[in-house]
XYZ file of C-alpha atoms in Angstrom:
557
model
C -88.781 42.807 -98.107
C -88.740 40.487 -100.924
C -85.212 39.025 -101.452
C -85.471 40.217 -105.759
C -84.725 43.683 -105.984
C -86.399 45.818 -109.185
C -84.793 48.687 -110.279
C -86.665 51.320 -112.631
C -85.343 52.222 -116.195
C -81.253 50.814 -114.946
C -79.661 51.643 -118.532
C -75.795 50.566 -119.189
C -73.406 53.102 -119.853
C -72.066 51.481 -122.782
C -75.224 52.632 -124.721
C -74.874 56.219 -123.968
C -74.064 58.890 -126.105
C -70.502 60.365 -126.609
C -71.698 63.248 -124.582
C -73.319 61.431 -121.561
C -70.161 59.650 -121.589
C -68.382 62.874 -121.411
C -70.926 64.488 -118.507
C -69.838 61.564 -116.641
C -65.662 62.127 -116.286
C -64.304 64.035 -113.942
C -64.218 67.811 -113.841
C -60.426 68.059 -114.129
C -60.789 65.516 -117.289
C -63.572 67.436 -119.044
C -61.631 71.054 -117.788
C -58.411 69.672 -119.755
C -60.347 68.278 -122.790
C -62.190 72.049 -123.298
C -58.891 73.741 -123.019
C -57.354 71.415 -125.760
C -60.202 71.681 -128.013
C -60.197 75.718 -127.670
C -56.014 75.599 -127.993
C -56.310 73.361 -130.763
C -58.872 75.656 -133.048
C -56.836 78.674 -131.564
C -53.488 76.935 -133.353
C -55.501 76.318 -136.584
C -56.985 79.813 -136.808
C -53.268 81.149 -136.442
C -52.052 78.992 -139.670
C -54.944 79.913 -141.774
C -54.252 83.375 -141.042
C -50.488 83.689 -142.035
C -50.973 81.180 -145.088
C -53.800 83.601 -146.390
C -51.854 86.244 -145.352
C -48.274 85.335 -146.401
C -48.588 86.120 -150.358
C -48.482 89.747 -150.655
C -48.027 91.624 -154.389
C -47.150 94.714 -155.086
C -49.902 97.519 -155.569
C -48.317 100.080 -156.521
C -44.379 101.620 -156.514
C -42.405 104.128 -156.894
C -45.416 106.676 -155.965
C -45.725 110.307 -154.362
C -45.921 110.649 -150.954
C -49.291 112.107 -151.556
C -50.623 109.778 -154.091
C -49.265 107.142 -151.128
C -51.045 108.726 -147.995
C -54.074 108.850 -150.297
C -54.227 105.360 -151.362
C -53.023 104.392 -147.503
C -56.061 105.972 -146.417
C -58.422 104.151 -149.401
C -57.643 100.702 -148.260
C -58.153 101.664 -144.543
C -61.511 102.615 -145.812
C -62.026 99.563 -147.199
C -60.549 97.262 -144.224
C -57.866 95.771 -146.311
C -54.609 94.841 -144.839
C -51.301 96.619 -146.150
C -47.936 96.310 -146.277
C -44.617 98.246 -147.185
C -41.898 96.888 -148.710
C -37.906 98.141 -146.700
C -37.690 101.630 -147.664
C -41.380 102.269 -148.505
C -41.093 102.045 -152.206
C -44.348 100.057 -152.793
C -47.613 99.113 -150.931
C -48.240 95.504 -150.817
C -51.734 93.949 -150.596
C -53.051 90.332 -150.452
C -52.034 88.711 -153.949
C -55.929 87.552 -154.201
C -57.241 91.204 -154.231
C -54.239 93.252 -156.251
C -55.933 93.020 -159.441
C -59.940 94.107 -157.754
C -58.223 96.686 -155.689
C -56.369 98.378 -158.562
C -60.074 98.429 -160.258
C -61.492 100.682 -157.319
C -58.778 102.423 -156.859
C -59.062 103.671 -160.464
C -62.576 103.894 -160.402
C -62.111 106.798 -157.461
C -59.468 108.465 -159.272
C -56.174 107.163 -157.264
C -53.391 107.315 -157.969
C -53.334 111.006 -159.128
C -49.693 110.809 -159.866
C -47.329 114.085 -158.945
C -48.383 115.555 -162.406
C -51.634 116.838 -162.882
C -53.511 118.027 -166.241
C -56.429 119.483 -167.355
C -57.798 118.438 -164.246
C -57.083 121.464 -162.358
C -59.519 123.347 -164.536
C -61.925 121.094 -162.387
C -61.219 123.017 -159.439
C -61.743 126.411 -160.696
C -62.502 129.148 -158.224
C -65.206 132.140 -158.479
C -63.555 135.186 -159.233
C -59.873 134.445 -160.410
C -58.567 136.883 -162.491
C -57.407 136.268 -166.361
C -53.978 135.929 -165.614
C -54.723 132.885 -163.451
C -57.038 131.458 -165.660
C -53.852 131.496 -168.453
C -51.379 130.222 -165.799
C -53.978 127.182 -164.615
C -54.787 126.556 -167.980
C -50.668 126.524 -168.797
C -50.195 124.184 -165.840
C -52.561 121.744 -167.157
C -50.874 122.237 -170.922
C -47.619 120.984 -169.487
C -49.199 117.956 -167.391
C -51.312 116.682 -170.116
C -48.166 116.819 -172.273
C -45.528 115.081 -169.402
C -48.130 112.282 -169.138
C -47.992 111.618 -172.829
C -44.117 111.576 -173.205
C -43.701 109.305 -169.930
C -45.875 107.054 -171.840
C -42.885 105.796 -173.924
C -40.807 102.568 -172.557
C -37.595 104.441 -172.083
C -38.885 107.452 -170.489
C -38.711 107.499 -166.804
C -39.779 110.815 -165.760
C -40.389 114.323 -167.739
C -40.759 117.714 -167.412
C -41.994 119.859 -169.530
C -42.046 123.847 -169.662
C -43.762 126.540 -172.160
C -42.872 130.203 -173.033
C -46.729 130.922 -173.651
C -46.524 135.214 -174.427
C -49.793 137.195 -174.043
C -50.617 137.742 -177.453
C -51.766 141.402 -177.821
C -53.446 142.828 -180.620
C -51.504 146.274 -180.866
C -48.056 144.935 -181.182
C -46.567 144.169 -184.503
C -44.828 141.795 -184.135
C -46.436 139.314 -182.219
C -43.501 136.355 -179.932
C -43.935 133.444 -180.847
C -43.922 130.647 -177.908
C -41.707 128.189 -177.224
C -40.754 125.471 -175.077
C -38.082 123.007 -173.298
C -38.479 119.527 -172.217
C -36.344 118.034 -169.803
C -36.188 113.298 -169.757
C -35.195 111.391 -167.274
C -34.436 107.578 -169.606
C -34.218 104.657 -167.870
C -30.516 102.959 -166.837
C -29.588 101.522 -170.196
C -31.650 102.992 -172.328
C -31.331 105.592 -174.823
C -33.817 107.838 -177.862
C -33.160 107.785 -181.242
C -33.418 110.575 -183.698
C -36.984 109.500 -184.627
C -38.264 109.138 -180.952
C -36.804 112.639 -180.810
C -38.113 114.324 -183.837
C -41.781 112.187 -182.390
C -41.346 114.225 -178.722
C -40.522 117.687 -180.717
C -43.539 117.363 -182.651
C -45.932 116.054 -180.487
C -45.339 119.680 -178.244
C -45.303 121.945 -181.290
C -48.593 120.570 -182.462
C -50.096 120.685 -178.766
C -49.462 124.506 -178.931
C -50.506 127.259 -180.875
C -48.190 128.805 -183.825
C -45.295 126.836 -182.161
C -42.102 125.712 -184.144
C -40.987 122.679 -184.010
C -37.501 124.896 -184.058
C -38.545 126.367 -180.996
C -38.671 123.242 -178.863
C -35.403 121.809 -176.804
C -35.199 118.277 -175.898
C -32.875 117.654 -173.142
C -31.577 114.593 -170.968
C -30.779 113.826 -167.547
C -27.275 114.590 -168.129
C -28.313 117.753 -170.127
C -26.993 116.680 -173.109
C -29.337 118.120 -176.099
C -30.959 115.933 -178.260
C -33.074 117.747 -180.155
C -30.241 119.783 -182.145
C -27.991 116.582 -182.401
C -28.484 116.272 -186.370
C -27.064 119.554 -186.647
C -24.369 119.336 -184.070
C -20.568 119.797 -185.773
C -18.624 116.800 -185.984
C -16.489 117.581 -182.882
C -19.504 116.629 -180.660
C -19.535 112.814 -181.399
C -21.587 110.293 -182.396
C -25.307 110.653 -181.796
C -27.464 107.030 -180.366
C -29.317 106.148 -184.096
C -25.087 106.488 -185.416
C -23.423 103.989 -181.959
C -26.178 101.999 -182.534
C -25.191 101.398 -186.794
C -21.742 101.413 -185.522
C -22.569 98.281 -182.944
C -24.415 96.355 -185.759
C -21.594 96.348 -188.040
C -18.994 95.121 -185.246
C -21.368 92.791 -184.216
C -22.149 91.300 -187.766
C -18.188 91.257 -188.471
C -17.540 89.697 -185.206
C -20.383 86.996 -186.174
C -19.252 86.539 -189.436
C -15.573 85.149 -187.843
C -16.801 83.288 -184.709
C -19.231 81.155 -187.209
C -16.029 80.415 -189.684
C -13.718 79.536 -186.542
C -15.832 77.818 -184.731
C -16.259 74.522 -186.268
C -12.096 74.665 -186.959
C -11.257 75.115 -182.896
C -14.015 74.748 -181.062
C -17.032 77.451 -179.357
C -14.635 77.836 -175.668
C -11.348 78.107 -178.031
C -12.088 81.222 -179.510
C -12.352 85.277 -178.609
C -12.794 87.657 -181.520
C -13.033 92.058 -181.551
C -13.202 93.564 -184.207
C -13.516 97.732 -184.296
C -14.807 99.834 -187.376
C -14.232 103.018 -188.376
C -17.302 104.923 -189.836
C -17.668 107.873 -191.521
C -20.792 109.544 -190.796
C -19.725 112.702 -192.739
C -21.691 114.419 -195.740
C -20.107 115.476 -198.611
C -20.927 116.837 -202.110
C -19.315 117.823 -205.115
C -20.012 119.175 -208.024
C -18.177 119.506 -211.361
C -18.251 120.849 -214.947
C -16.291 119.158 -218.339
C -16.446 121.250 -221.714
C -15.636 118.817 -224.491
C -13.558 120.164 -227.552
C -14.323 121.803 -231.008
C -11.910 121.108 -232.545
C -10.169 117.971 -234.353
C -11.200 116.505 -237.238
C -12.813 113.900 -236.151
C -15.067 116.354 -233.810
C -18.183 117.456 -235.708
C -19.363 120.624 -233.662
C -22.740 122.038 -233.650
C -23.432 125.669 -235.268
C -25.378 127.397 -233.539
C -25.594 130.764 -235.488
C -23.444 132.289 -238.132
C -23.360 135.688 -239.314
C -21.030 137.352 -242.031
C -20.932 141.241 -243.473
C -19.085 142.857 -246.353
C -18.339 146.168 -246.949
C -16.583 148.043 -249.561
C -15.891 151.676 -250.949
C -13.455 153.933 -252.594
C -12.567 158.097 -252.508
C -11.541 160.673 -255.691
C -8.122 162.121 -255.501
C -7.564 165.590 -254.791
C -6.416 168.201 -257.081
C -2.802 167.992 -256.157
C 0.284 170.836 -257.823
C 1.274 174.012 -259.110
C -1.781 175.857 -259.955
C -1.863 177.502 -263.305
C -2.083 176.481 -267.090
C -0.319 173.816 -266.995
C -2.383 172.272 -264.067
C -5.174 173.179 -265.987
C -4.268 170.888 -268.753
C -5.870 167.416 -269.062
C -4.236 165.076 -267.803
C -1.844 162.645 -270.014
C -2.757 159.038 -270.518
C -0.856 157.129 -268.435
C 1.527 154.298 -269.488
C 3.304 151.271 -267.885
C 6.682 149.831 -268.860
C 6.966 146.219 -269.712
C 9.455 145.543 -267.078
C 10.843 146.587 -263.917
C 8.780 148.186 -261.275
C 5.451 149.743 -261.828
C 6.034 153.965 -261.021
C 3.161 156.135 -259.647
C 0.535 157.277 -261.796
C 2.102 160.244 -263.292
C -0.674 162.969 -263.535
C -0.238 165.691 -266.342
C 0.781 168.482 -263.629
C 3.541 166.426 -262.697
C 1.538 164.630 -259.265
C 0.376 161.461 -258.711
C -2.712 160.395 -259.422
C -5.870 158.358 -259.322
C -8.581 157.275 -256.667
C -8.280 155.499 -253.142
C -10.951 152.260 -252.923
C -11.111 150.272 -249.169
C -12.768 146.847 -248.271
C -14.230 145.066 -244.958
C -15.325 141.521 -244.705
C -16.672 140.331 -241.222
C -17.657 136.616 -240.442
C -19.173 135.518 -236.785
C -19.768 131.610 -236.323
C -21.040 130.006 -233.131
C -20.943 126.596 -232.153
C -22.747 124.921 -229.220
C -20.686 123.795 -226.381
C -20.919 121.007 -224.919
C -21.203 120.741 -221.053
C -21.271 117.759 -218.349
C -22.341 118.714 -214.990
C -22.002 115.829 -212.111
C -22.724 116.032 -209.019
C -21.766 113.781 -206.231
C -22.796 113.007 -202.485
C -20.832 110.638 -200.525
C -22.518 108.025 -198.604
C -23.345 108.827 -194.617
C -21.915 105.602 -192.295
C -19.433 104.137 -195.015
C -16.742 101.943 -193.581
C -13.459 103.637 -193.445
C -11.311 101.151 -191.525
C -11.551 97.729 -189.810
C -9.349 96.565 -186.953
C -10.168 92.655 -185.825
C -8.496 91.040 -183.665
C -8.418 87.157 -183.032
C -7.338 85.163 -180.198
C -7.397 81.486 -180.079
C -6.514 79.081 -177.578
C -3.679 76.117 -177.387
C -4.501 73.145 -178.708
C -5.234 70.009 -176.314
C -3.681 66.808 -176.651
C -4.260 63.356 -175.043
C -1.507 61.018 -175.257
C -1.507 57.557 -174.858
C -1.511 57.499 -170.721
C -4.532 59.704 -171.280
C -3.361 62.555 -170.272
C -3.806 66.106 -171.703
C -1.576 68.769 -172.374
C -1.923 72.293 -174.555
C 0.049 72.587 -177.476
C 0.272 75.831 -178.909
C -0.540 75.941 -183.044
C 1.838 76.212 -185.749
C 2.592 78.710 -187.848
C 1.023 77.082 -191.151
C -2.336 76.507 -188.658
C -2.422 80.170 -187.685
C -2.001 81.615 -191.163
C -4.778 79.298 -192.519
C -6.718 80.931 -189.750
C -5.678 84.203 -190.450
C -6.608 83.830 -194.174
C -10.330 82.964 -193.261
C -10.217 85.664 -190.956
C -9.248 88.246 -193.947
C -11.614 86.492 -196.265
C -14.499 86.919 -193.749
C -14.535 90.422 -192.566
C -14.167 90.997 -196.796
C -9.977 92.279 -196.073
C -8.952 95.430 -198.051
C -5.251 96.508 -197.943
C -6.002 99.590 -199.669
C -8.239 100.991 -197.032
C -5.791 100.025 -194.449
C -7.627 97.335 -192.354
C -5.759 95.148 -190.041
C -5.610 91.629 -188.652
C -3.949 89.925 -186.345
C -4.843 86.246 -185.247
C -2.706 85.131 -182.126
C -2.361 82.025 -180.444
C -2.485 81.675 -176.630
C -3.215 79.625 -173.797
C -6.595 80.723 -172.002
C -6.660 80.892 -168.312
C -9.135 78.240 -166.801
C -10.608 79.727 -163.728
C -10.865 76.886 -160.921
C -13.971 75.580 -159.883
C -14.950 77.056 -155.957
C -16.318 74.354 -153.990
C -18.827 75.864 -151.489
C -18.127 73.584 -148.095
C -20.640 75.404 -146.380
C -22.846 73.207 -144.224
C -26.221 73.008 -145.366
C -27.611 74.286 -142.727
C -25.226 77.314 -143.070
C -26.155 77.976 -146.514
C -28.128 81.276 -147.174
C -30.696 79.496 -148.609
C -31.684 76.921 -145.871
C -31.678 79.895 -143.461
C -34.226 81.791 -145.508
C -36.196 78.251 -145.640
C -36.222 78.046 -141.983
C -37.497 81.344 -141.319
C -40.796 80.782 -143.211
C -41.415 77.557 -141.990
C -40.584 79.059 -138.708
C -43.728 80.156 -137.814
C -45.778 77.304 -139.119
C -43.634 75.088 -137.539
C -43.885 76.439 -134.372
C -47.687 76.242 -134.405
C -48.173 72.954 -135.789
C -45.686 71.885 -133.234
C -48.434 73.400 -130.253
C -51.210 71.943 -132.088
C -49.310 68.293 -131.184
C -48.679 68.944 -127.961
C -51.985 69.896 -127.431
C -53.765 67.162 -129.004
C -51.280 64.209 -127.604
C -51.137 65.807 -124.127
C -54.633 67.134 -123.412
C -57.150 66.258 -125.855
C -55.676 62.413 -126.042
C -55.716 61.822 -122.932
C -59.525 62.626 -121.942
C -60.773 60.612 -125.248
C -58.999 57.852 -123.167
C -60.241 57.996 -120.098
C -64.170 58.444 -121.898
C -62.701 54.812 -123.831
C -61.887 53.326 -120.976
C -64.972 54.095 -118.748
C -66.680 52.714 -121.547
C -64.407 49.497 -121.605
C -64.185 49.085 -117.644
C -68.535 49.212 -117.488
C -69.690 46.698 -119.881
C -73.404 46.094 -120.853
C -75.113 43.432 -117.510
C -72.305 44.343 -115.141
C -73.014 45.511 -112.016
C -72.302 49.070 -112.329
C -73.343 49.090 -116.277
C -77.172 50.312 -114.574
C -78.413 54.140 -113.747
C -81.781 55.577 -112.862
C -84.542 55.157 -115.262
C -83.821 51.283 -116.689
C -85.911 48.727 -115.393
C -83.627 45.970 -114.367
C -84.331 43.050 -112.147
C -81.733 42.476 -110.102
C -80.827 38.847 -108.733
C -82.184 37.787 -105.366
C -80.007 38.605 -102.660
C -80.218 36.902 -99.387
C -81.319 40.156 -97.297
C -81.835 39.025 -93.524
C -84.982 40.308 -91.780
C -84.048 43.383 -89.297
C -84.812 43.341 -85.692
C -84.340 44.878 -82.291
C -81.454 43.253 -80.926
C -79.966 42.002 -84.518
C -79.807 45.932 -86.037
C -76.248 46.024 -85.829
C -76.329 42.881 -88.160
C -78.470 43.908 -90.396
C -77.084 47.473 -90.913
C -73.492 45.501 -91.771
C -75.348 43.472 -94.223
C -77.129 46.893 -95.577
C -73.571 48.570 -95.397
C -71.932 45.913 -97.136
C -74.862 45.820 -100.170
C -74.578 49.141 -100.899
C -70.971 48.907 -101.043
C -71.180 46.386 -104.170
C -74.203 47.263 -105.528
C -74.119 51.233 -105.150
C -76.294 52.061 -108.164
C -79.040 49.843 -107.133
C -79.191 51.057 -103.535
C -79.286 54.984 -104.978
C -82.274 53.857 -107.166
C -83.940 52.084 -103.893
C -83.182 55.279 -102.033
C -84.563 57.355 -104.681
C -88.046 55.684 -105.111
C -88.092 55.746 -101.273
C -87.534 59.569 -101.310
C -90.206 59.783 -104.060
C -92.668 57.801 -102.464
C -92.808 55.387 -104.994
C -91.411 52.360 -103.474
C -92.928 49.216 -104.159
């Protein structure tokens, strides 16, 4: 054997792939680097899972439990994940999807809602009688008009129910229908008349030959609202008449923070002030009849109308009769002086013939009349009551130190002047002022100590990085104690086998290896020459497997 030994294809590690590289650690290397890898994506899928799935909206609150089950069993259909918020007042969905899934969810009718309208008609059976056909027809009536009244802002639930009577031709007089409609406002809020009147109007004209008389509009606390214009004025103040009444404290109270302010400062200052309206109608009416009379009164005629009348009667035949009553009668005669006798007639009577007269004289003037009549203006201020408070003054002396002195008398009646002259002061309708002076109470500042790890909010921080945490925390421990560690031991194969080194040579490189100095083998040297064979393949083991393969192969040179 020749003493230059040719191996076929010997090609160095260092060339090799990053896969070869791995095919050639050890099994427990290569076992630990797969389990890494697979932890490691494990760890990754788990964040990307609860970030996507951290942000949850709300869907939908405050619903039925059957408009709930129903949309429950929608999104179960549709493979989306769900939530419930503590108490299972809402359904909460991925934020990404709330505004698609409210879509579809619409789209197949959901949610229903606990009131249902003309929808029921839908659903009608074969064979119901007329008085069911008027009831489900009723039903729907009242739905259609809940939904429309819950519409408003400051309606939180309604109810509405109708008197509908079976209108019969062969009664007289036919009853009119009628109806009652129960709110439930949200906290804080509250109708006014209009909003009222709106909701009265809106059922009358929704039914048939209804009055908007006939409908009763009740609150939660069953206080009626529909009748409150006509309430007596025992029952208090209705919202549309608090709410004027809180407008013209709050202007007045306005109108003296603005004129104090600049004069003791915005923190210096606290200011009431309480009016007395008068929200009652009143009207009067009255009648004035000038004079006719005066001289310097001209007065109209109107008509005038005068009548005389006049007449006279013979005397009877008056005496004795006989001749000498039948004797003309003698002239008659009147002395110059003294008084005048009665005519004396020849028989010795009196006299002569009777004569009457009547004058009559009607005249009438035009009258004149003043008729006034006088309604009182609704919400006119009665009273006002304000009341003024204002703080001590502070003082810095020359050490720089502050103290509160209270104000002097001349300083609070300047204030109490602009006060009056604000709020427009009227003694004769009995309003009132009074401006004191006082020190205000100064609440000390609380200094949380709390650690801040004890504070509410750093515990709430730590639970949602919690989880995160914890799995970014595995995915370092897996990378720095399984995956590092077999990329290491691939680097330093790679570093420990450079390119021409002895081992740097496997099967299929031709490489020409330097002579070696192989002695010839015979009978009684063997054990020699196996030694020498022994000790070759110990430092050149990749060169004696290629020798042994091409031997094995039959291609040995």
């Amino acid at each position: 054997m020749d003493n230059a030994v040719v191996l076929a294809n010997p090609r160095p590690l260092a060339s090799l792939g990053f896969g070869a590289r791995l095919a050639a650690l050890p099994v427990k290397s290569r076992v630990s680097l797969g389990v890494g890898v697979a932890a490691l994506i494990a760890v990754l899928a788990a964040i990307t899972l609860w970030s996507s799935q951290g942000d949850y909206k709300v869907l939908y609150a405050n619903l039925s439990d059957k408009d709930g089950g129903a949309i429950i069993a929608q999104l179960s259909q549709m493979n989306i994940p769900y939530r419930y918020t503590e108490g299972g007042g809402a359904i909460l969905v991925p934020a990404s999807q709330v505004h698609d899934l409210r879509l579809k969810l619409a789209s197949a009718g959901l949610p229903k809602g606990s009131v249902v309208g003309y929808e029921l008609m839908d659903g009608a059976r074969f064979g119901q009688t007329q008085f069911q056909e008027r009831l489900t027809f009723q039903r729907g009536l009242e739905g259609e008009l809940t939904r429309s009244i819950m519409s408003m802002p400051a309606v939180q639930n309604a109810r509405v129910h109708l008197a509908l009577p079976n209108q019969n031709g062969f009664f007289r007089e036919q009853q009119k229908p009628s109806a009652s409609v129960m709110l439930t406002l949200y906290s804080g809020r509250t109708l006014d008349r209009s909003q009222v009147a709106g909701i009265v109007h809106l059922v009358s004209s929704s039914v048939s030959e209804m009055s908007p008389k006939a409908v009763s509009v009740l609150d939660q606390t069953g206080t009626l609202l529909s009748g409150a214009g006509d309430a007596p004025s025992g029952a208090g103040l209705d919202a549309q008449q608090l709410q004027y009444v809180n407008q013209i404290e709050s202007g007045y109270n306005k109108r003296i923070l603005d004129i104090l302010e600049p004069v003791v400062g915005r923190d210096n200052l606290r200011a009431q002030v309480t009016a007395d309206v008068d929200f009652s109608q009143t009207e009067s009416t009255s009648e004035e009849f000038k004079p006719n009379q005066g001289a310097n009164v001209t007065a109209t005629v109107r008509s005038m109308q005068n009548s005389e009348q006049s007449g006279s009667n013979a005397t009877a035949a008056t005496g004795i009769p006989g001749a000498t009553s039948n004797q003309p009668p003698v002239p008659a005669t009147a002395p110059l002086t003294g008084a005048a006798q009665p005519l004396q007639t020849a028989q010795g009577g009196q006299g002569g013939g009777a004569s009457n007269s009547r004058k009559e004289a009607v005249t009438n003037y035009e009258v004149d009349k003043t008729v006034k009549v006088t309604r009182n203006a609704t919400g006119s201020v009665k009273r006002l009551n304000a009341a003024v408070v204002v703080n001590h003054r502070s003082v810095t002396d020359a050490k720089g130190k502050t103290t509160s002195v209270p104000l002097t008398s001349e300083e609070l009646a300047k204030l109490d002047t602009l006060v009056r002259e604000s709020i427009g002061f009227k003694q004769e309708r009995g309003d009132s002022v009074k401006v004191i002076n006082a020190p205000f109470k100064v609440e000390p500042v609380v200094v949380d100590n709390t650690p801040l790890w004890k504070q509410p909010q750093t515990i709430d921080l730590l639970r949602a990085a919690a989880v995160p945490g914890a799995l970014a925390l595995i995915g370092l421990v897996i990378v720095f104690g399984l995956i590092r560690p077999a990329l290491k031991a691939v680097q330093a194969d790679a570093a420990a086998n450079p390119r021409g080194s002895k081992l740097d040579a496997v099967v299929g490189d031709d490489v020409v290896l330097p002579p070696v100095n192989m002695p010839k083998i015979e009978g009684p040297r063997a054990s020699i020459h196996l030694e020498s064979a022994r000790a070759f393949a110990k430092e050149n083991p990749a060169a004696v497997a290629d020798i042994v393969r091409n031997w094995v192969s039959g291609e040995a040179e």
